[in-house]
Amino acid sequence: MGTLVMKFGGTSVGSVDAINQTADIILDSAKEWRRLVVVSAMNGVTDALIDSAQTAVSSDDELAFRAIIAGLHAKHHDTIGALLPEGKDREQLFSTVQGLMDELGALCHSIHILGEITPRAMDTITSMGERMSARTLAAVLRHKGTKSQSIDATQLIVTDDKYQNAAPLMEKTLARIQERLVSALDAGVIPIVTGFIGATEEGVTTTLGRGGTDYSAAILGSCLDADEVWNWKEVDGVLTTDPRIVPDAQVIPELSYSEMGELSYFGAKVLHPKTVLPLIQHNIPLRVKNTFNPTYPGTRIVREAADEARGKIKAVTAIKGMSMVIVEGRGMIGVPGIAARTFSTVAGQGANVLMIIQASSEQSICFLIPTQTVSAVVKALEEEMERELARRDIDRISSRDNVVIVTAVGAGLRDTPGISAKVFGALGQADINVVAIAQGSSECGLSLVVAAADAVDAVRQIHSQVIVNGG
Ligand code: ADP
Ligand code: ASP
Ligand code: MG
């Protein structure tokens, strides 16, 4: 029997009906698969947990964060009450939720007094949503007559201590999973693992970044050498673009790992950007399916997508909140090491560089980073290049905010003539100015920078002119 990891996102466990539906999907797959389930917090819960902590920092009295905690408590209590009949399981869940909400109250109280929140405390707080949803789903499955047990991923996924964006230590994680999961699976118990969270070797709770449950499922799938990972959401699959921008975006039947990686890295909110990484090594197919339309095949993500789609643009995505930094000056020509110093300074500020453009004459280096890091980066660069600026080897270090990276994705773009012409033609028709371009570093992405005010139109133009009309 093959092993299947199933991940259910926040909407799939977001209400009484959704949790029942999720439980039925799990039960329906009993004949074919040995199953491991990974769950997100109920929809909106992680946001509310963050809000409780931030309110504890900012508000004058305790009532404000206490009200948020009361809301979270009631939401879980009511959901559990509606899902389970009176009895031991229900009482135990009520008291677990009560215990977690008391702990949250105590943490928020300390934060309120201290007036600040550390990333480490934030991870302890945001882990609570998944702790509640995993226990709830396991109890519902038991109630429906199946052996199921919730497990906190703090016992399974070992990470570094980069709180709020921790990275898994794969070898240690593998050992834990073999020790703690395999026997349960073999005994026919369905483990319900908390998504999003892990712990350091010392046992301190960490999180893998927002939307991290997708990544948790891939890490677990890779360590179990699963046959497939299925990601259940509230959309029919990965769509040709964000449905909030283009409501009639269509489902893409098949994508390669690289295409999916490119799409999620450049802003498609459908999957955590690191999701495909653990799957590549073991060549584990990933499916994106709709909890509320379960018979629909969804999107399959595999090593190599079907050949006939090569050289076509399959999807377009945009990443907002970017700034462009330009280091320029004629004196830079031939001065060795300017690029290396520039990027090590940027790295020193912890800024993530999403796109780099350098003119061939070496007169300028231009790159894109998230706007929240730009002022620190420009300041650090001015300090690092103080001498070059004084000598006028570098004329200026400037930045431009309010830009967006738009990325068109499809395998084989690099060696298919005419694709860029179609993309730029579509933008030209709508009078959209392209500020910068990068293609070629990745085999399947063409990225361009436009003003934030043009971003929605740029995505719509590329979607309608290049994807729908056959790129
Ligand atoms: P989950 O909570 O199940 O992880 P998410 O809300 O994180 O689900 O991701 C699914 C959402 O991503 C969809 O509801 C959709 O609005 C959004 N989205 C953005 N871009 C895309 C895309 N290209 N394909 C599918 N969904 C997308
Ligand atoms: N609950 C977490 C979040 O909202 C993780 C996830 O949903 O994947 O970011
Ligand atoms: Mg998500």
Coordinates of C-alpha atoms in Angstrom, one line a residue, residues 41-438:
A41 CA -5.1 26.4 11.9
M42 CA -8.7 27.2 11.3
N43 CA -9.0 30.1 8.8
G44 CA -8.2 33.4 10.4
V45 CA -6.8 32.0 13.6
T46 CA -3.1 32.6 13.0
D47 CA -4.0 36.2 12.1
A48 CA -6.0 36.6 15.3
L49 CA -3.2 35.1 17.4
I50 CA -0.7 37.6 15.9
D51 CA -3.3 40.3 16.5
S52 CA -3.6 39.3 20.2
A53 CA 0.2 39.7 20.7
Q54 CA 0.4 43.0 18.8
T55 CA -2.5 44.4 20.7
A56 CA -0.9 43.4 23.9
V57 CA 2.1 45.5 23.0
S58 CA 0.2 48.5 21.7
S59 CA -3.0 48.9 23.7
D60 CA -3.3 50.7 27.0
D61 CA -5.4 48.2 28.8
E62 CA -5.7 44.5 28.9
L63 CA -9.3 44.4 27.7
A64 CA -8.4 44.7 24.1
F65 CA -6.2 41.5 23.9
R66 CA -8.5 39.7 26.3
A67 CA -11.4 40.3 23.8
I68 CA -9.4 38.7 21.0
I69 CA -8.5 35.7 23.1
A70 CA -12.2 35.3 24.2
G71 CA -13.2 35.3 20.5
L72 CA -10.6 32.6 19.7
H73 CA -11.7 30.5 22.6
A74 CA -15.4 30.8 21.7
K75 CA -14.7 29.9 18.0
H76 CA -12.9 26.7 19.0
H77 CA -15.3 25.8 21.8
D78 CA -18.3 26.2 19.6
T79 CA -16.8 24.3 16.7
I80 CA -15.8 21.4 18.9
G81 CA -19.2 21.4 20.6
A82 CA -21.0 21.2 17.3
L83 CA -18.7 18.4 16.0
L84 CA -18.5 16.0 18.9
P85 CA -21.2 14.5 21.2
E86 CA -20.9 14.8 24.9
G87 CA -18.2 12.5 26.3
K88 CA -14.6 12.1 27.3
D89 CA -13.0 13.2 24.0
R90 CA -15.1 16.4 23.9
E91 CA -14.3 17.2 27.5
Q92 CA -10.6 16.6 27.0
L93 CA -10.6 18.9 23.9
F94 CA -12.5 21.6 25.8
S95 CA -9.9 21.5 28.5
T96 CA -6.9 21.5 26.0
V97 CA -8.4 24.6 24.3
Q98 CA -9.0 26.2 27.7
G99 CA -5.4 25.4 28.7
L100 CA -3.9 26.9 25.5
M101 CA -6.1 30.1 25.8
D102 CA -5.0 30.5 29.5
E103 CA -1.4 30.2 28.4
L104 CA -2.0 32.7 25.6
G105 CA -3.6 35.1 28.1
A106 CA -0.5 34.7 30.4
L107 CA 1.9 35.3 27.5
C108 CA 0.0 38.4 26.3
H109 CA -0.1 39.7 29.9
S110 CA 3.8 39.5 30.0
I111 CA 4.1 41.1 26.6
H112 CA 1.7 43.9 27.7
I113 CA 3.9 44.6 30.7
L114 CA 7.2 44.4 28.8
G115 CA 5.9 46.4 25.9
E116 CA 7.6 44.2 23.3
I117 CA 7.3 40.8 21.7
T118 CA 10.3 38.7 20.7
P119 CA 10.2 36.5 17.5
R120 CA 10.6 33.5 19.8
A121 CA 7.5 34.4 21.9
M122 CA 5.6 35.1 18.6
D123 CA 6.3 31.5 17.5
T124 CA 5.0 30.0 20.7
I125 CA 1.8 32.1 20.3
T126 CA 1.2 31.4 16.6
S127 CA 1.7 27.7 17.1
M128 CA -1.5 27.5 19.1
G129 CA -3.9 27.5 16.1
E130 CA -2.5 24.3 14.6
R131 CA -2.3 22.6 18.1
M132 CA -6.1 23.2 18.4
S133 CA -7.1 22.2 14.9
A134 CA -5.0 19.0 14.8
R135 CA -6.5 17.8 18.0
T136 CA -10.0 18.6 16.8
L137 CA -9.6 16.8 13.5
A138 CA -8.2 13.7 15.2
A139 CA -11.1 13.6 17.6
V140 CA -13.6 13.9 14.8
L141 CA -12.0 11.0 12.9
R142 CA -12.1 8.9 16.1
H143 CA -15.8 9.8 16.4
K144 CA -16.4 8.6 12.9
G145 CA -14.8 5.3 13.8
T146 CA -11.2 5.5 12.6
K147 CA -8.0 5.2 14.6
S148 CA -6.4 8.6 14.7
Q149 CA -4.0 10.5 16.9
S150 CA -2.8 14.1 16.8
I151 CA 0.9 14.7 17.0
D152 CA 2.6 18.1 17.5
A153 CA 5.3 18.7 14.8
T154 CA 7.5 20.1 17.6
Q155 CA 8.3 16.4 18.2
L156 CA 9.0 15.7 14.5
I157 CA 10.4 18.6 12.6
V158 CA 13.7 19.7 14.0
T159 CA 14.7 23.2 12.9
D160 CA 17.3 25.9 13.4
D161 CA 16.4 28.8 15.7
K162 CA 15.5 31.3 13.1
Y163 CA 12.2 32.1 14.7
Q164 CA 9.3 32.9 12.4
N165 CA 11.1 31.6 9.4
A166 CA 12.9 28.4 10.6
A167 CA 14.6 25.9 8.3
P168 CA 14.3 22.2 8.9
L169 CA 17.4 20.1 9.8
M170 CA 16.5 17.2 7.5
E171 CA 18.6 14.4 9.0
K172 CA 17.5 15.0 12.5
T173 CA 13.9 15.3 11.3
L174 CA 14.2 12.0 9.4
A175 CA 15.4 10.2 12.5
R176 CA 12.5 11.6 14.6
I177 CA 10.0 10.7 12.0
Q178 CA 11.2 7.1 11.7
E179 CA 11.2 6.8 15.5
R180 CA 7.8 8.4 16.1
L181 CA 5.6 8.0 13.0
V182 CA 6.3 4.9 11.2
S183 CA 5.0 2.5 13.8
A184 CA 1.8 4.4 14.2
L185 CA 1.3 4.4 10.4
D186 CA 2.0 0.6 10.2
A187 CA -0.6 0.0 13.0
G188 CA -3.2 1.7 10.8
V189 CA -3.5 4.9 13.0
I190 CA -3.9 8.1 11.0
P191 CA -1.5 10.7 12.5
I192 CA -2.8 14.3 12.4
V193 CA 0.3 16.4 12.5
T194 CA 0.2 20.2 13.2
G195 CA 1.4 22.1 10.1
F196 CA 3.5 25.3 10.2
I197 CA 5.5 24.5 13.4
G198 CA 8.6 22.7 14.5
A199 CA 11.1 23.0 17.3
T200 CA 14.8 23.5 17.8
E201 CA 16.9 20.6 19.1
E202 CA 16.4 22.1 22.6
G203 CA 12.7 21.8 22.1
V204 CA 11.8 25.5 21.7
T205 CA 8.8 26.0 19.3
T206 CA 9.5 27.6 15.9
T207 CA 7.5 28.3 12.8
L208 CA 8.3 27.8 9.1
G209 CA 6.9 31.2 8.0
R210 CA 3.4 32.2 7.0
G211 CA 1.6 29.6 5.0
G212 CA 4.1 27.1 6.2
T213 CA 1.8 24.1 6.4
D214 CA 2.4 23.4 2.7
Y215 CA 6.1 23.1 3.5
S216 CA 5.5 21.0 6.6
A217 CA 3.6 18.4 4.4
A218 CA 6.4 18.3 1.9
I219 CA 9.1 17.9 4.6
L220 CA 7.1 15.0 6.1
G221 CA 6.4 13.5 2.7
S222 CA 10.1 13.6 1.9
C223 CA 11.1 12.0 5.2
L224 CA 8.6 9.2 4.8
D225 CA 9.5 8.8 1.2
A226 CA 5.8 9.1 0.4
D227 CA 4.4 8.1 -2.9
E228 CA 2.4 11.3 -3.2
V229 CA 1.6 14.6 -1.4
W230 CA -1.8 16.1 -1.8
N231 CA -2.5 19.6 -0.9
W232 CA -6.2 20.3 -0.2
K233 CA -7.4 23.9 -0.6
E234 CA -10.5 25.8 -1.5
V235 CA -9.5 26.3 -5.2
D236 CA -9.6 23.7 -7.9
G237 CA -5.8 23.7 -8.3
V238 CA -3.0 26.0 -9.3
L239 CA -4.6 28.6 -11.5
T240 CA -3.2 30.6 -14.5
T241 CA -3.1 33.6 -12.2
D242 CA -4.4 35.0 -8.9
P243 CA -8.2 34.6 -9.1
R244 CA -8.6 37.8 -7.0
I245 CA -7.1 39.7 -10.0
V246 CA -8.6 37.6 -12.8
P247 CA -11.8 35.8 -11.6
D248 CA -11.9 33.5 -14.6
A249 CA -8.3 32.2 -14.2
Q250 CA -8.1 28.6 -15.2
V251 CA -6.8 25.4 -13.6
I252 CA -3.4 24.3 -14.9
P253 CA -3.5 20.5 -15.1
E254 CA 0.3 19.9 -14.9
L255 CA 3.4 21.9 -13.8
S256 CA 7.0 21.0 -13.3
Y257 CA 8.7 21.5 -9.9
S258 CA 10.7 24.3 -11.4
E259 CA 7.6 26.1 -12.8
M260 CA 5.8 25.7 -9.5
G261 CA 8.9 26.9 -7.6
E262 CA 9.2 30.0 -9.9
L263 CA 5.5 30.8 -9.5
S264 CA 5.4 30.6 -5.7
Y265 CA 8.8 32.3 -5.3
F266 CA 7.5 35.2 -7.3
G267 CA 4.3 35.7 -5.3
A268 CA 1.6 33.2 -6.2
K269 CA 0.0 32.8 -2.8
V270 CA -1.2 29.3 -3.5
L271 CA 1.8 27.5 -2.1
H272 CA 4.6 28.3 0.4
P273 CA 7.6 29.1 -1.8
K274 CA 9.8 26.3 -0.3
T275 CA 7.1 23.6 -0.8
V276 CA 8.6 21.8 -3.8
L277 CA 12.2 21.7 -2.5
P278 CA 11.9 18.6 -0.2
L279 CA 10.0 16.8 -2.9
I280 CA 12.5 17.2 -5.7
Q281 CA 15.1 14.9 -4.3
H282 CA 12.7 11.9 -3.9
N283 CA 10.7 12.8 -7.0
I284 CA 7.4 12.8 -5.1
P285 CA 4.5 14.1 -7.1
L286 CA 2.5 17.0 -5.5
R287 CA -1.2 17.5 -6.2
V288 CA -3.3 20.6 -5.4
K289 CA -6.9 19.7 -5.0
N290 CA -10.2 21.3 -3.9
T291 CA -11.7 20.1 -0.6
F292 CA -15.1 21.3 -1.7
N293 CA -14.8 19.7 -5.2
P294 CA -12.9 16.5 -4.3
T295 CA -13.5 14.5 -7.5
Y296 CA -11.9 17.2 -9.7
P297 CA -8.3 16.1 -10.5
G298 CA -6.7 19.4 -9.7
T299 CA -3.1 20.2 -10.6
R300 CA -0.3 17.7 -10.6
I301 CA 3.2 18.9 -10.0
V302 CA 6.0 16.6 -11.2
R303 CA 9.6 16.6 -12.3
E304 CA 8.9 17.1 -16.0
A305 CA 5.5 18.4 -17.2
A306 CA 4.2 17.1 -20.5
D307 CA 6.2 18.2 -23.5
E308 CA 3.4 19.8 -25.6
A309 CA 3.2 22.6 -23.1
R310 CA 6.9 23.5 -23.5
G311 CA 7.5 27.0 -24.8
K312 CA 4.1 28.3 -23.7
I313 CA 3.4 30.6 -20.9
K314 CA 1.3 28.8 -18.3
A315 CA 0.8 31.3 -15.6
V316 CA 1.5 34.9 -14.5
T317 CA 2.1 36.1 -11.0
A318 CA 3.0 39.4 -9.3
I319 CA 4.9 40.3 -6.1
K320 CA 4.0 43.6 -4.6
G321 CA 5.9 45.8 -2.1
M322 CA 9.2 45.8 -3.9
S323 CA 11.8 48.5 -4.2
M324 CA 14.5 48.9 -6.9
V325 CA 18.0 49.9 -5.8
I326 CA 20.5 51.3 -8.3
V327 CA 24.2 51.7 -7.7
E328 CA 25.6 53.7 -10.6
G329 CA 28.7 55.6 -11.8
R330 CA 31.1 55.6 -14.7
G331 CA 34.1 55.0 -12.4
M332 CA 32.7 51.6 -11.5
I333 CA 33.9 50.2 -14.9
G334 CA 36.6 47.8 -14.2
V335 CA 36.8 48.3 -10.5
P336 CA 36.9 44.7 -9.2
G337 CA 34.7 43.6 -6.5
I338 CA 32.0 46.3 -6.5
A339 CA 29.2 43.7 -7.2
A340 CA 30.5 41.4 -4.6
R341 CA 30.7 44.2 -2.0
T342 CA 27.3 45.4 -2.9
F343 CA 25.6 42.0 -2.4
S344 CA 27.5 41.1 0.7
T345 CA 26.3 44.5 2.2
V346 CA 22.8 43.7 1.2
A347 CA 23.0 40.2 2.7
G348 CA 24.4 41.8 5.9
Q349 CA 21.1 43.6 6.2
G350 CA 19.1 40.3 5.9
A351 CA 17.4 41.6 2.7
N352 CA 16.2 39.0 0.2
V353 CA 17.3 40.0 -3.4
L354 CA 14.6 38.8 -5.8
M355 CA 16.0 40.1 -9.1
I356 CA 19.3 41.5 -10.3
I357 CA 20.0 43.5 -13.5
Q358 CA 23.5 44.6 -14.5
A359 CA 24.2 46.7 -17.5
S360 CA 27.0 45.1 -19.7
S361 CA 29.1 48.2 -19.5
E362 CA 29.2 47.7 -15.7
Q363 CA 28.0 51.3 -15.2
S364 CA 25.2 50.3 -12.9
I365 CA 24.0 47.5 -10.8
C366 CA 20.3 47.3 -10.1
F367 CA 18.4 44.9 -7.9
L368 CA 15.0 44.4 -6.3
I369 CA 14.4 43.9 -2.6
P370 CA 11.3 44.1 -0.3
T371 CA 10.5 47.7 0.5
Q372 CA 10.6 47.2 4.2
T373 CA 14.4 46.5 4.0
V374 CA 15.3 49.3 1.5
S375 CA 16.2 52.2 3.8
A376 CA 18.5 50.1 5.9
V377 CA 20.1 48.6 2.7
V378 CA 20.7 52.0 1.0
K379 CA 22.2 53.4 4.3
A380 CA 24.5 50.4 4.6
L381 CA 25.6 50.7 1.0
E382 CA 26.4 54.4 1.4
E383 CA 28.6 53.5 4.3
E384 CA 30.3 50.6 2.6
M385 CA 30.9 52.7 -0.6
E386 CA 31.9 55.9 1.2
R387 CA 35.3 56.1 -0.5
E388 CA 34.0 55.3 -4.0
L389 CA 31.3 57.9 -3.5
A390 CA 33.8 60.5 -2.4
R391 CA 36.0 59.7 -5.4
R392 CA 33.0 59.7 -7.7
D393 CA 33.7 56.2 -8.9
I394 CA 30.1 55.7 -7.8
D395 CA 27.9 58.7 -8.6
R396 CA 24.9 57.7 -6.6
I397 CA 23.0 55.0 -4.8
S398 CA 19.3 55.5 -5.3
S399 CA 16.1 53.6 -4.8
R400 CA 12.7 53.6 -6.3
D401 CA 9.7 52.4 -4.2
N402 CA 6.3 51.2 -5.4
V403 CA 7.3 48.8 -8.0
V404 CA 6.1 45.2 -8.6
I405 CA 7.8 42.2 -10.2
V406 CA 5.5 40.5 -12.7
T407 CA 6.6 37.0 -13.7
A408 CA 5.4 34.9 -16.6
V409 CA 6.1 31.2 -16.1
G410 CA 6.4 28.3 -18.5
A411 CA 9.1 25.7 -19.2
G412 CA 11.3 26.3 -22.3
L413 CA 10.9 30.0 -22.4
R414 CA 14.6 30.4 -22.9
D415 CA 14.8 28.5 -26.1
T416 CA 11.4 29.5 -27.7
P417 CA 11.6 32.4 -30.0
G418 CA 9.0 35.1 -29.9
I419 CA 7.7 34.7 -26.3
S420 CA 9.1 37.9 -25.0
A421 CA 7.8 39.7 -28.0
K422 CA 4.3 38.5 -27.1
V423 CA 4.6 39.6 -23.5
F424 CA 6.0 43.0 -24.3
G425 CA 3.5 43.4 -27.1
A426 CA 0.6 42.7 -24.7
L427 CA 2.0 45.4 -22.3
G428 CA 2.7 47.8 -25.1
Q429 CA -0.9 47.6 -26.2
A430 CA -2.0 48.8 -22.8
D431 CA 0.6 51.5 -22.6
I432 CA 2.3 49.9 -19.7
N433 CA 5.9 50.9 -19.2
V434 CA 8.4 48.2 -18.3
V435 CA 11.0 49.5 -15.9
A436 CA 13.4 46.5 -15.9
I437 CA 13.6 43.0 -17.3
A438 CA 15.3 39.7 -16.4

